[in-house]
Structure formats: structure tokens, C-alpha cells
CSV table of C-alpha atoms and ligand atoms in Angstrom, one decimal:
chain,number,residue,atom,x,y,z
A,1,MET,CA,7.2,-4.5,-5.6
A,2,ILE,CA,10.1,-5.8,-7.6
A,3,LYS,CA,9.9,-5.4,-11.3
A,4,VAL,CA,12.5,-6.4,-13.9
A,5,ARG,CA,12.6,-6.4,-17.6
A,6,PHE,CA,14.2,-8.2,-20.5
A,7,ALA,CA,14.8,-5.7,-23.2
A,8,PRO,CA,16.2,-7.3,-26.4
A,9,SER,CA,16.7,-5.6,-29.7
A,10,PRO,CA,15.0,-7.4,-32.4
A,11,THR,CA,18.1,-8.5,-34.4
A,12,GLY,CA,16.6,-11.7,-35.8
A,13,PHE,CA,17.6,-14.3,-33.2
A,14,LEU,CA,18.1,-14.6,-29.5
A,15,HIS,CA,21.7,-14.7,-28.5
A,16,ILE,CA,22.5,-17.4,-25.9
A,17,GLY,CA,23.7,-14.6,-23.6
A,18,GLY,CA,20.4,-12.9,-24.1
A,19,LEU,CA,18.7,-16.1,-22.9
A,20,ARG,CA,20.8,-16.0,-19.8
A,21,THR,CA,19.8,-12.4,-19.1
A,22,ALA,CA,16.2,-13.2,-19.7
A,23,LEU,CA,16.5,-16.2,-17.4
A,24,TYR,CA,18.1,-14.3,-14.5
A,25,ASN,CA,15.5,-11.6,-14.7
A,26,TYR,CA,12.8,-14.1,-14.8
A,27,LEU,CA,14.1,-16.0,-11.8
A,28,PHE,CA,14.7,-12.8,-9.9
A,29,ALA,CA,11.1,-11.8,-10.5
A,30,ARG,CA,9.7,-15.2,-9.6
A,31,HIS,CA,11.8,-15.6,-6.5
A,32,ASN,CA,10.7,-12.2,-5.2
A,33,ASN,CA,7.0,-12.5,-6.4
A,34,GLY,CA,7.8,-9.6,-8.7
A,35,ILE,CA,6.9,-8.8,-12.3
A,36,PHE,CA,8.8,-9.8,-15.4
A,37,LEU,CA,8.3,-7.5,-18.4
A,38,LEU,CA,9.3,-7.9,-22.0
A,39,ARG,CA,10.3,-4.8,-23.9
A,40,ILE,CA,11.3,-4.8,-27.5
A,41,GLU,CA,14.0,-2.1,-28.0
A,42,ASP,CA,13.3,-1.4,-31.7
A,43,THR,CA,14.4,2.2,-32.1
A,44,ASP,CA,17.3,1.4,-34.4
A,45,ARG,CA,15.4,1.4,-37.7
A,46,SER,CA,18.6,0.7,-39.7
A,47,ARG,CA,18.7,-2.7,-38.0
A,48,PHE,CA,15.0,-3.5,-38.3
A,49,VAL,CA,14.4,-7.2,-39.1
A,50,GLU,CA,10.9,-8.3,-40.1
A,51,GLY,CA,9.4,-10.8,-37.8
A,52,ALA,CA,12.2,-10.6,-35.3
A,53,ALA,CA,10.0,-9.5,-32.4
A,54,GLU,CA,7.6,-12.4,-33.0
A,55,GLY,CA,10.6,-14.7,-33.1
A,56,LEU,CA,11.7,-13.4,-29.7
A,57,VAL,CA,8.3,-14.0,-28.2
A,58,ASP,CA,8.3,-17.6,-29.6
A,59,ILE,CA,11.7,-18.5,-28.4
A,60,LEU,CA,11.0,-17.2,-24.9
A,61,LYS,CA,7.9,-19.3,-24.9
A,62,TRP,CA,9.8,-22.3,-26.0
A,63,ALA,CA,12.2,-21.7,-23.1
A,64,GLY,CA,9.3,-21.4,-20.7
A,65,LEU,CA,10.2,-17.9,-19.6
A,66,ASP,CA,6.7,-16.4,-19.5
A,67,PHE,CA,6.5,-12.7,-19.0
A,68,ASP,CA,3.8,-10.9,-17.0
A,69,GLU,CA,3.8,-7.7,-19.1
A,70,GLY,CA,4.5,-7.0,-22.7
A,71,PRO,CA,5.8,-7.3,-25.3
A,72,LEU,CA,5.9,-3.5,-25.2
A,73,PHE,CA,7.5,-1.8,-28.3
A,74,GLN,CA,9.6,1.3,-28.0
A,75,SER,CA,8.6,2.3,-31.5
A,76,ASP,CA,5.1,2.8,-30.1
A,77,ARG,CA,6.3,5.3,-27.6
A,78,LEU,CA,8.1,8.0,-29.7
A,79,ASP,CA,6.0,10.8,-28.3
A,80,ILE,CA,7.1,10.0,-24.8
A,81,TYR,CA,10.8,10.1,-25.7
A,82,LYS,CA,10.3,13.3,-27.7
A,83,GLU,CA,8.8,15.0,-24.6
A,84,ARG,CA,11.7,13.9,-22.5
A,85,VAL,CA,14.2,15.3,-25.0
A,86,ASP,CA,12.4,18.6,-25.0
A,87,PHE,CA,12.7,18.6,-21.3
A,88,LEU,CA,16.4,18.1,-21.5
A,89,LEU,CA,16.8,20.8,-24.1
A,90,LYS,CA,14.8,23.3,-22.2
A,91,ASN,CA,16.8,22.7,-19.1
A,92,GLY,CA,20.2,22.9,-20.7
A,93,PHE,CA,21.0,19.2,-20.2
A,94,ALA,CA,21.1,18.5,-23.9
A,95,TYR,CA,21.8,20.4,-27.1
A,96,ARG,CA,21.0,20.1,-30.8
A,97,CYS,CA,23.9,19.0,-33.0
A,98,PHE,CA,23.9,20.1,-36.6
A,99,CYS,CA,27.2,18.6,-37.6
A,100,SER,CA,27.2,16.7,-40.8
A,101,ALA,CA,28.0,13.1,-41.1
A,102,ASP,CA,31.1,14.1,-43.0
A,103,ARG,CA,32.4,16.4,-40.3
A,104,LEU,CA,31.8,13.8,-37.6
A,105,ASP,CA,33.5,11.1,-39.7
A,106,GLY,CA,36.6,13.3,-40.4
A,107,MET,CA,36.8,14.2,-36.7
A,108,ARG,CA,36.7,10.5,-35.7
A,109,LYS,CA,39.4,9.5,-38.2
A,110,ALA,CA,41.6,12.3,-37.0
A,111,GLN,CA,41.2,11.3,-33.4
A,112,ILE,CA,41.9,7.7,-34.1
A,113,ALA,CA,45.0,8.7,-36.1
A,114,LYS,CA,46.2,10.7,-33.0
A,115,LYS,CA,45.4,7.7,-30.9
A,116,GLN,CA,42.7,9.6,-29.0
A,117,PRO,CA,39.4,8.1,-28.1
A,118,PRO,CA,36.8,9.1,-30.7
A,119,LYS,CA,34.5,11.7,-29.2
A,120,TYR,CA,32.4,14.6,-30.3
A,121,ASP,CA,34.4,17.9,-30.0
A,122,GLY,CA,31.4,19.8,-28.7
A,123,LEU,CA,31.2,22.4,-31.5
A,124,CYS,CA,27.4,22.7,-31.3
A,125,LYS,CA,27.3,22.9,-27.5
A,126,SER,CA,28.2,26.6,-27.7
A,127,LEU,CA,25.3,27.5,-29.9
A,128,SER,CA,22.9,29.9,-28.2
A,129,PRO,CA,19.3,28.7,-27.8
A,130,GLU,CA,18.2,31.3,-30.4
A,131,GLU,CA,20.8,30.1,-32.9
A,132,SER,CA,19.9,26.5,-32.3
A,133,ASP,CA,16.1,27.2,-32.7
A,134,LYS,CA,16.8,29.1,-35.9
A,135,LEU,CA,19.0,26.3,-37.4
A,136,ALA,CA,16.5,23.7,-36.4
A,137,LYS,CA,14.1,25.1,-38.9
A,138,GLU,CA,16.6,24.8,-41.7
A,139,LYS,CA,18.7,21.7,-41.1
A,140,PRO,CA,18.4,18.2,-39.8
A,141,PHE,CA,19.9,17.7,-36.4
A,142,THR,CA,20.5,15.2,-33.6
A,143,VAL,CA,20.2,15.9,-29.9
A,144,ARG,CA,23.2,15.2,-27.6
A,145,MET,CA,23.2,14.9,-23.8
A,146,LYS,CA,25.8,17.0,-22.0
A,147,MET,CA,28.2,14.8,-20.2
A,148,PRO,CA,29.4,16.4,-17.0
A,149,GLN,CA,33.2,16.5,-16.7
A,150,GLU,CA,33.3,14.8,-13.3
A,151,GLU,CA,33.7,11.3,-11.8
A,152,ILE,CA,30.5,9.3,-12.0
A,153,ILE,CA,30.2,6.7,-9.3
A,154,PHE,CA,27.5,4.1,-8.9
A,155,ASP,CA,27.0,0.8,-7.2
A,156,ASP,CA,26.5,-2.4,-9.1
A,157,ALA,CA,24.9,-5.3,-7.3
A,158,ILE,CA,27.5,-7.7,-8.8
A,159,ARG,CA,30.6,-5.6,-9.3
A,160,GLY,CA,30.4,-3.3,-6.3
A,161,THR,CA,31.4,0.4,-6.7
A,162,VAL,CA,32.0,1.4,-10.3
A,163,LYS,CA,33.7,4.6,-11.4
A,164,PHE,CA,33.9,6.3,-14.8
A,165,HIS,CA,35.2,9.7,-15.6
A,166,GLY,CA,32.8,11.9,-17.5
A,167,SER,CA,35.7,13.5,-19.4
A,168,LEU,CA,36.2,10.2,-21.2
A,169,ILE,CA,32.6,9.8,-22.2
A,170,ASP,CA,31.0,11.2,-25.3
A,171,ASP,CA,28.2,13.7,-25.4
A,172,GLN,CA,26.0,10.8,-26.5
A,173,VAL,CA,23.4,11.3,-29.2
A,174,ILE,CA,20.0,10.7,-27.5
A,175,LEU,CA,17.7,11.6,-30.4
A,176,LYS,CA,18.6,10.8,-34.0
A,177,SER,CA,17.8,12.9,-37.0
A,178,ASP,CA,15.0,10.5,-38.0
A,179,GLY,CA,13.2,11.4,-34.8
A,180,TYR,CA,13.9,8.1,-33.1
A,181,PRO,CA,15.6,8.0,-29.7
A,182,THR,CA,18.8,6.1,-29.2
A,183,TYR,CA,19.1,3.2,-26.9
A,184,HIS,CA,20.3,5.2,-23.9
A,185,LEU,CA,17.4,7.7,-23.7
A,186,ALA,CA,14.6,5.2,-24.5
A,187,ASN,CA,16.1,2.7,-22.1
A,188,VAL,CA,16.2,5.1,-19.2
A,189,VAL,CA,12.9,6.7,-19.9
A,190,ASP,CA,11.2,3.3,-20.1
A,191,ASP,CA,12.9,1.8,-17.1
A,192,ARG,CA,11.6,4.7,-15.1
A,193,MET,CA,8.1,4.9,-16.6
A,194,MET,CA,7.6,1.1,-16.5
A,195,GLY,CA,8.6,1.1,-12.8
A,196,ILE,CA,11.7,-1.1,-13.2
A,197,THR,CA,13.4,-1.6,-9.9
A,198,HIS,CA,16.4,-3.7,-11.0
A,199,VAL,CA,18.3,-3.7,-14.2
A,200,ILE,CA,19.9,-7.0,-14.7
A,201,ARG,CA,21.9,-7.1,-18.0
A,202,GLY,CA,25.1,-8.1,-19.6
A,203,GLU,CA,28.5,-6.6,-18.8
A,204,GLU,CA,28.7,-5.1,-22.3
A,205,TRP,CA,26.2,-2.4,-21.0
A,206,LEU,CA,28.3,-1.4,-18.0
A,207,SER,CA,30.1,1.4,-19.9
A,208,SER,CA,26.7,2.8,-20.9
A,209,THR,CA,25.6,3.0,-17.3
A,210,PRO,CA,27.3,6.3,-16.4
A,211,LYS,CA,25.4,7.9,-19.2
A,212,HIS,CA,22.2,6.4,-17.8
A,213,ILE,CA,23.0,7.6,-14.3
A,214,ILE,CA,23.5,11.2,-15.6
A,215,LEU,CA,20.1,11.0,-17.5
A,216,TYR,CA,18.4,9.9,-14.3
A,217,ARG,CA,20.0,12.8,-12.5
A,218,TYR,CA,18.9,15.3,-15.2
A,219,PHE,CA,15.3,14.0,-15.0
A,220,GLY,CA,15.4,14.2,-11.2
A,221,TRP,CA,14.7,10.4,-10.9
A,222,ASN,CA,16.3,7.8,-8.6
A,223,PRO,CA,18.1,5.2,-10.7
A,224,PRO,CA,17.2,1.5,-10.4
A,225,VAL,CA,19.6,-1.1,-8.9
A,226,PHE,CA,22.1,-2.2,-11.6
A,227,ALA,CA,23.5,-5.7,-11.9
A,228,HIS,CA,25.9,-6.4,-14.8
A,229,LEU,CA,26.3,-10.1,-15.6
A,230,PRO,CA,29.7,-11.4,-16.6
A,231,LEU,CA,30.6,-11.9,-20.3
A,232,LEU,CA,30.2,-15.2,-21.9
A,233,LEU,CA,33.4,-16.5,-23.4
A,234,ASN,CA,34.6,-19.0,-25.9
A,235,PRO,CA,36.8,-21.7,-24.6
A,236,ASP,CA,39.8,-19.6,-25.7
A,237,LYS,CA,38.5,-16.8,-23.4
A,238,SER,CA,37.6,-14.5,-26.3
A,239,LYS,CA,34.1,-13.0,-26.2
A,240,LEU,CA,31.5,-15.6,-27.3
A,241,SER,CA,30.9,-15.0,-30.9
A,242,LYS,CA,29.2,-16.6,-33.9
A,243,ARG,CA,32.5,-17.3,-35.5
A,244,GLN,CA,33.4,-20.0,-32.9
A,245,GLY,CA,30.0,-21.7,-32.9
A,246,ASP,CA,26.3,-21.3,-32.6
A,247,VAL,CA,25.1,-18.4,-30.4
A,248,ALA,CA,21.5,-18.4,-31.6
A,249,VAL,CA,19.1,-20.1,-29.1
A,250,GLU,CA,16.9,-20.9,-32.1
A,251,SER,CA,19.6,-23.2,-33.6
A,252,TYR,CA,19.9,-25.1,-30.3
A,253,LYS,CA,16.1,-25.6,-30.5
A,254,GLU,CA,16.5,-26.9,-34.1
A,255,LYS,CA,19.3,-29.2,-33.2
A,256,GLY,CA,17.1,-30.9,-30.6
A,257,TYR,CA,18.2,-29.5,-27.3
A,258,LEU,CA,15.5,-29.5,-24.6
A,259,PRO,CA,14.6,-26.1,-23.3
A,260,GLU,CA,14.9,-27.3,-19.7
A,261,ALA,CA,18.5,-28.5,-20.4
A,262,VAL,CA,19.4,-25.2,-22.1
A,263,LEU,CA,18.0,-23.2,-19.3
A,264,ASN,CA,19.8,-25.3,-16.7
A,265,TYR,CA,23.0,-24.9,-18.6
A,266,VAL,CA,22.8,-21.1,-19.0
A,267,LEU,CA,21.8,-20.8,-15.4
A,268,LEU,CA,25.3,-21.9,-14.5
A,269,LEU,CA,27.0,-19.4,-16.8
A,270,GLY,CA,27.7,-16.8,-14.1
A,271,TRP,CA,25.8,-18.1,-11.2
A,272,ALA,CA,26.3,-21.1,-8.8
A,273,THR,CA,25.1,-22.4,-5.5
A,274,GLU,CA,27.6,-22.8,-2.7
A,275,ASP,CA,27.7,-26.5,-3.2
A,276,SER,CA,27.9,-26.2,-7.0
A,277,GLN,CA,24.7,-28.1,-7.7
A,278,GLN,CA,24.5,-28.9,-11.4
A,279,ILE,CA,20.9,-30.1,-12.1
A,280,PHE,CA,18.0,-27.8,-11.3
A,281,SER,CA,14.3,-28.0,-11.9
A,282,LYS,CA,12.6,-24.7,-12.7
A,283,GLU,CA,11.2,-24.6,-9.2
A,284,GLU,CA,14.6,-25.1,-7.6
A,285,MET,CA,16.1,-22.4,-9.8
A,286,ILE,CA,13.4,-20.0,-8.7
A,287,ALA,CA,13.8,-21.0,-5.0
A,288,LYS,CA,17.6,-20.7,-5.0
A,289,PHE,CA,18.4,-17.8,-7.4
A,290,SER,CA,19.9,-14.7,-6.0
A,291,ILE,CA,21.9,-11.8,-7.5
A,292,GLU,CA,24.4,-12.1,-4.6
A,293,ARG,CA,25.7,-15.4,-6.0
A,294,CYS,CA,26.3,-14.1,-9.5
A,295,GLY,CA,30.0,-14.1,-10.4
A,296,LYS,CA,32.1,-11.3,-11.8
A,297,SER,CA,34.4,-13.1,-14.1
A,298,GLY,CA,33.6,-14.3,-17.6
A,299,ALA,CA,31.8,-17.6,-17.9
A,300,ILE,CA,33.1,-20.1,-20.5
A,301,PHE,CA,30.5,-21.5,-22.9
A,302,ASP,CA,31.3,-25.2,-23.0
A,303,ILE,CA,29.2,-27.0,-25.7
A,304,GLN,CA,30.3,-30.4,-24.4
A,305,LYS,CA,28.8,-29.7,-21.0
A,306,LEU,CA,25.6,-28.6,-22.7
A,307,ILE,CA,25.4,-31.8,-24.7
A,308,TRP,CA,26.0,-33.9,-21.6
A,309,MET,CA,23.3,-32.0,-19.7
A,310,ASN,CA,20.9,-32.5,-22.6
A,311,GLY,CA,21.5,-36.2,-22.4
A,312,GLU,CA,20.8,-36.2,-18.7
A,313,TYR,CA,17.5,-34.5,-19.3
A,314,ILE,CA,16.6,-36.9,-22.1
A,315,ARG,CA,17.2,-39.9,-20.0
A,316,LYS,CA,14.9,-38.6,-17.3
A,317,LEU,CA,12.0,-37.9,-19.6
A,318,PRO,CA,9.1,-40.3,-19.5
A,319,ILE,CA,9.0,-42.2,-22.7
A,320,GLU,CA,5.7,-40.8,-23.8
A,321,GLU,CA,7.1,-37.3,-23.4
A,322,LEU,CA,10.4,-38.0,-25.1
A,323,THR,CA,8.6,-39.5,-28.1
A,324,ARG,CA,6.2,-36.6,-28.3
A,325,ARG,CA,9.2,-34.2,-28.4
A,326,ALA,CA,11.1,-36.4,-30.9
A,327,ILE,CA,8.2,-36.7,-33.4
A,328,PRO,CA,8.8,-33.4,-35.2
A,329,PHE,CA,12.4,-34.5,-35.8
A,330,ILE,CA,11.3,-38.0,-36.9
A,331,GLU,CA,8.8,-36.4,-39.4
A,332,LYS,CA,11.4,-33.9,-40.6
A,333,ALA,CA,13.6,-36.8,-41.5
A,334,GLY,CA,10.8,-38.1,-43.7
A,335,PHE,CA,9.2,-40.8,-41.6
A,336,GLU,CA,5.6,-41.3,-40.8
A,337,ALA,CA,4.9,-40.8,-37.2
A,338,SER,CA,1.3,-42.0,-36.9
A,339,ASP,CA,1.9,-45.2,-34.8
A,340,ILE,CA,2.8,-43.5,-31.6
A,341,GLY,CA,2.8,-46.8,-29.5
A,342,TYR,CA,5.3,-48.3,-31.9
A,343,LEU,CA,7.5,-45.2,-32.0
A,344,GLN,CA,7.6,-45.2,-28.2
A,345,LYS,CA,8.9,-48.7,-28.2
A,346,CYS,CA,11.6,-47.7,-30.7
A,347,VAL,CA,12.6,-44.6,-28.8
A,348,PHE,CA,12.6,-46.5,-25.5
A,349,LEU,CA,15.3,-48.9,-26.8
A,350,GLU,CA,17.6,-45.9,-27.7
A,351,GLN,CA,16.8,-43.6,-24.8
A,352,GLU,CA,20.1,-44.2,-23.1
A,353,LYS,CA,22.0,-43.2,-26.2
A,354,ILE,CA,20.1,-40.1,-27.3
A,355,LYS,CA,22.0,-36.8,-26.7
A,356,LEU,CA,19.9,-34.6,-29.0
A,357,LEU,CA,16.4,-35.0,-30.2
A,358,SER,CA,17.8,-34.7,-33.7
A,359,ASP,CA,19.7,-38.0,-33.1
A,360,VAL,CA,16.5,-39.9,-32.8
A,361,PRO,CA,15.6,-40.4,-36.5
A,362,HIS,CA,19.0,-41.9,-37.3
A,363,LEU,CA,19.1,-44.1,-34.2
A,364,ILE,CA,15.7,-45.7,-34.9
A,365,ASP,CA,15.5,-45.5,-38.7
A,366,PHE,CA,16.0,-49.2,-39.3
A,367,PHE,CA,12.7,-49.7,-37.3
A,368,LEU,CA,10.9,-47.4,-39.6
A,369,LYS,CA,12.0,-48.2,-43.1
A,370,ASP,CA,12.0,-51.4,-45.2
A,371,ASP,CA,15.2,-50.9,-47.1
A,372,ILE,CA,17.9,-50.6,-44.6
A,373,ILE,CA,21.3,-49.4,-45.6
A,374,TYR,CA,24.2,-51.7,-44.7
A,375,ASP,CA,27.1,-49.9,-43.2
A,376,LYS,CA,30.1,-50.8,-45.3
A,377,ASN,CA,32.3,-51.1,-42.3
A,378,ALA,CA,29.9,-53.5,-40.6
A,379,LEU,CA,29.8,-55.7,-43.7
A,380,ASP,CA,33.6,-55.9,-43.9
A,381,LYS,CA,34.2,-56.4,-40.2
A,382,VAL,CA,31.3,-58.8,-39.3
A,383,VAL,CA,29.7,-60.3,-42.3
A,384,LYS,CA,32.7,-61.1,-44.5
A,385,LYS,CA,34.0,-63.6,-42.0
A,386,PRO,CA,34.1,-67.3,-42.6
A,387,GLY,CA,31.1,-69.2,-41.4
A,388,VAL,CA,28.7,-66.3,-41.4
A,389,PHE,CA,26.8,-67.5,-44.4
A,390,GLU,CA,26.1,-70.8,-42.6
A,391,ILE,CA,25.2,-69.1,-39.3
A,392,LEU,CA,22.7,-66.8,-40.9
A,393,ASN,CA,21.2,-69.7,-42.8
A,394,ASP,CA,20.8,-71.8,-39.7
A,395,ILE,CA,19.5,-68.9,-37.6
A,396,ALA,CA,16.8,-68.2,-40.2
A,397,VAL,CA,15.6,-71.7,-39.9
A,398,VAL,CA,15.7,-71.6,-36.1
A,399,TYR,CA,13.8,-68.4,-35.9
A,400,SER,CA,11.2,-69.5,-38.4
A,401,GLU,CA,10.5,-72.6,-36.3
A,402,LEU,CA,9.8,-70.6,-33.2
A,403,LYS,CA,6.2,-70.7,-31.9
A,404,GLU,CA,6.4,-67.3,-30.4
A,405,PHE,CA,8.9,-64.7,-31.6
A,406,THR,CA,9.8,-62.7,-28.5
A,407,GLU,CA,12.8,-61.3,-26.8
A,408,GLN,CA,13.1,-64.3,-24.5
A,409,SER,CA,12.4,-67.0,-27.1
A,410,THR,CA,14.9,-65.6,-29.6
A,411,GLU,CA,17.6,-65.2,-27.0
A,412,THR,CA,17.0,-68.8,-25.8
A,413,VAL,CA,17.3,-70.4,-29.2
A,414,THR,CA,20.2,-68.2,-30.3
A,415,ARG,CA,22.2,-69.3,-27.2
A,416,GLU,CA,21.2,-72.9,-27.7
A,417,TYR,CA,22.4,-72.8,-31.3
A,418,ALA,CA,25.7,-71.4,-30.2
A,419,ILE,CA,26.2,-74.2,-27.7
A,420,LYS,CA,25.2,-76.8,-30.3
A,421,LYS,CA,27.7,-75.5,-32.8
A,422,SER,CA,30.4,-74.7,-30.2
A,423,LEU,CA,30.4,-71.0,-31.3
A,424,LYS,CA,30.9,-68.0,-29.2
A,425,THR,CA,27.7,-66.1,-28.8
A,426,ALA,CA,29.3,-63.0,-30.3
A,427,GLN,CA,29.9,-65.0,-33.5
A,428,ILE,CA,26.1,-65.1,-33.9
A,429,PHE,CA,25.0,-62.0,-32.3
A,430,HIS,CA,27.1,-59.7,-34.4
A,431,PRO,CA,26.0,-60.9,-37.8
A,432,VAL,CA,22.4,-61.1,-36.8
A,433,ARG,CA,22.6,-57.5,-35.5
A,434,VAL,CA,24.2,-56.3,-38.8
A,435,ALA,CA,21.6,-58.3,-40.8
A,436,VAL,CA,18.6,-56.7,-39.1
A,437,SER,CA,19.9,-53.2,-38.5
A,438,GLY,CA,22.7,-52.6,-41.0
A,439,ARG,CA,25.1,-51.6,-38.2
A,440,THR,CA,27.3,-52.9,-35.5
A,441,GLU,CA,25.9,-50.9,-32.7
A,442,GLY,CA,22.4,-50.4,-31.4
A,443,PRO,CA,20.0,-51.4,-28.7
A,444,SER,CA,19.9,-54.8,-27.0
A,445,LEU,CA,19.7,-57.4,-29.8
A,446,PHE,CA,16.8,-59.5,-28.6
A,447,HIS,CA,14.6,-56.5,-27.7
A,448,MET,CA,15.4,-55.3,-31.2
A,449,LEU,CA,14.3,-58.6,-32.8
A,450,GLU,CA,11.1,-58.7,-30.9
A,451,LEU,CA,10.2,-55.1,-31.9
A,452,LEU,CA,11.1,-55.7,-35.5
A,453,GLY,CA,9.0,-58.9,-35.6
A,454,ARG,CA,9.7,-62.2,-37.3
A,455,ASP,CA,8.7,-61.2,-40.8
A,456,ARG,CA,11.1,-58.3,-41.0
A,457,VAL,CA,13.9,-60.2,-39.2
A,458,LEU,CA,13.7,-63.1,-41.6
A,459,LYS,CA,13.4,-60.9,-44.6
A,460,ARG,CA,16.5,-59.0,-43.6
A,461,VAL,CA,18.5,-62.1,-42.7
A,462,ASN,CA,17.6,-63.8,-46.0
A,463,TYR,CA,18.5,-60.6,-47.9
A,464,LEU,CA,21.9,-60.5,-46.4
A,465,ILE,CA,22.4,-64.3,-47.1
A,466,GLY,CA,21.6,-63.4,-50.7
A,467,GLU,CA,24.1,-60.6,-50.7
A,468,ILE,CA,26.9,-62.8,-49.3
A,469,ASN,CA,26.0,-65.3,-51.9
A,470,GLY,CA,26.7,-62.5,-54.4
B,501,LIG,N1,18.4,-3.4,-26.0
B,501,LIG,C1,19.5,-3.8,-25.2
B,501,LIG,C2,20.0,-5.1,-25.7
B,501,LIG,O1,19.8,-5.4,-26.8
B,501,LIG,C3,19.1,-3.8,-23.8
B,501,LIG,C4,20.3,-3.6,-22.8
B,501,LIG,C5,19.7,-3.4,-21.4
B,501,LIG,O2,19.2,-4.3,-20.9
B,501,LIG,O3,19.7,-2.2,-21.0
B,501,LIG,O4,20.5,-5.9,-25.0
């Protein structure tokens, strides 16, 4: 039975790279009828963020990555780690370290000054068990694992054979003086105890893997299969970072990206089908995903492509669904959203143009409020032209005489009026559009007129006539 896990640290937000890791694990589990587990790696108390774990669960739910087990919290499992540390101590695979923070700091600085990799010098490794037991009663300590001075070789399902030399790797602290394990120990113990068969995670953890391999060996356990996903990069090929844009999935949600578009986009950051398919339903992702087709080289995070993809998904949504999803954004912009049928008609007219759900309130606001704001540029370009005053006056009369005020009837009489006055249709369409919407661009004019209704159209046209009159 295949079992994978997503094991985020609760830092306060989900990194977009974390979402990709979660997605690949989820897809691998679903593809293989396996189990997807959520484990919150919260043993670093100095970085504890209130509410972060709940936030992770919420955002995974938003993304539709439902887990079968969890969330399990490492902070609930301290006794288990303690027992494993005792096992390592008893068997000589780890030792207590009593060095003060000052000593370690001085050592690190000296090594850096000599251009050596910072590494513990092993002072406490030579303490006898008796000395160590005695000191443990008097002083705070950490526990370090012994790193064997040999080549450590393992297979990675994406990168092939990977080699590290133990002499370059620190005797890693596995238990801190506060009694909490470090990532390395807790991660290995949990992966084993939770029955994880495949560890699929970001490349930044590759250099930790030799430590994990050694811990598995010390415990007498078989390691799981490892698969390290390529780094996510900024367009300038540097490591994707906050400084160059948003990396929090939560902020994509807030800006009005659809979860299915975000998932589809991150799917392609490091994985592709042979024919480079771009758009995937969840079912297709599950059916087609495989670790074998994950790439090794860094994947560039291209926000323009994500925006494009979001637009694609928005255009495909049924109007009821699109409106339902846009309503929180409409309300947040201060509009009432009680007349769903009317909102659907408004959103429908703009569906082609919407890229983000957060675009919606602005795109449809002139349907929702009485006092529209006239775009200065629109007034200068369109309204302050000779003849506009007369055109708007005439059109107001023509529209008020109509029996029925519909898309077809308004179009017919507007075109007839153009012919009668030997005007180009644009000479009428543009000022009418500006009069009723305040702007030069928008949905098809006559659909817009019908939806606004005669009263509002006439009111706005007359208002603009008044404005031109000064
Ligand atoms: N807690 C680690 C993280 O925050 C987990 C890494 C792993 O998957 O082993 O990403």
C-alpha cells in the first residue's frame, strides 16, 4: 500500500512550492489508490505561529487537496522521539553535547573566517558515558547524531544516484535542549512509524537526506523511496522568493485566482506529459501523474502564465458558478449581492474579460451603483467632441419613445438614427457608452443598455447632457 505525506512547518502561510509538493503527493496517492497524510511539523517552538496549522488545513481544503489521515502534530509525539533518542544514545549512535551557545558561535565564526564549512568540532563526542550521564544532571544539553565519515549513497526517484560524503556533514543536533526533536529526527521517526512509502519533497531537503539515511540505518529500518522535486525559480533564475512577488498561496486566493487554475499551474512546475498538455481536470491529473515524468531542472514561476490560465478557467465556468465565486469579491467591494439573477447577467456580459475574480467588482460596478464615475480620459476623448451634445439629446428622445427597451430595439433605433443623420455608428455608440458606463470600454453596448434598463440609461444620458451644458 502506497502512503505519502505532506509535512509542512506551520510558518503562517503556505508557500506556492509547498502547494506543489502537496499536489504531487496527493496525485501520487490518488493515482496509486494510496493514502495521503497531513503532518504538521511543529517542533521548532521558536518559530511557532498561532493559528498557522488551521490556516494550512483551510488552504489545502480551498485547493481541494483532501487528506486521508491527519492533521497529525509532531508536538503531540514528543515521548516517541525521546524514546528514539535514548535508543541512539544507548547504542552509541548519538551523544550529548554540552557546549555552550557561545562556544558554538565562536567556533562557527572562526571556521567561516578560515573559509571552512561550519561544523561541530566533535568535542563532546569523546566524553565517556559516565561523564556524559554525570554532566546531564548538571547542565543543559543537546543530542547530536554521529555522522559516519564515509560516502553515503542513495537513489532518488527523480535525480538517480546521489552521493554525499559524511566528512562534510555536521553531527546534526537531533534533540534540542528544550526537549524538542529537530526536523531530521522527528521526520525520520514519523515517516517510519506512519508507514510512509515515498517521500516526495522539494530539492532544498536533498542535502538533509544523507542524515536521514544514516538515521534509518542506526534504527535498523529500510528507508522509503525519496523523490526530490526541482526548485522553483524567479524569472531571473534565482530561487523563488517573497522579494520578487507573492509566494503565499493565501494571497493568490485573496486576489481571486481559482483553486483549479492554481493547481493546474503548479502541476506544470516540474512535471509534464510527453505531449506538453496544458489544461488538466483533477481527474486527468490523477490519471496521468507519475514521478518518472518529474523534471530535475528548476522550474520558472511565470505569473503571466498563471493569470492566463486563470482566465481560461474563468471563461469555462458556468455563469451561476462564476457568479457564486465572485460574490465575496463583490461584497468586499461594498456592493449588495442579494439579487443573484441580476448579478449573473452582469457577470455574464464581462465573462470574457475577467482574469481574476477580484476584477469583477470593478468590471460591473456601473451596473450596481447609481452614481457612476466618469473616466476623465473618456470625457476628453469622446464627449468633448462637436455634435455630441445634440446626439445625446436626440438619442434620449429616441430611446424614450421606444415601446420596448431591449437589446434589439435599442440597436435598431440607434442605427436608424445614424443613417438619418449621416453619422458613423461609432459617433453615437461611443458617447452613449460613456454616458451609461463612464468608460470607453466594456461589454456589448446594447446588451448593456437592456440590462441597465431605460430609466437608468435615460437618467445617465441626461446627466451627461447637463454636464456638457456646464
Ligand atoms: N517540515 C519540512 C517542510 O517544512 C518537511 C520537509 C519534508 O518533507 O521532509 O517542508
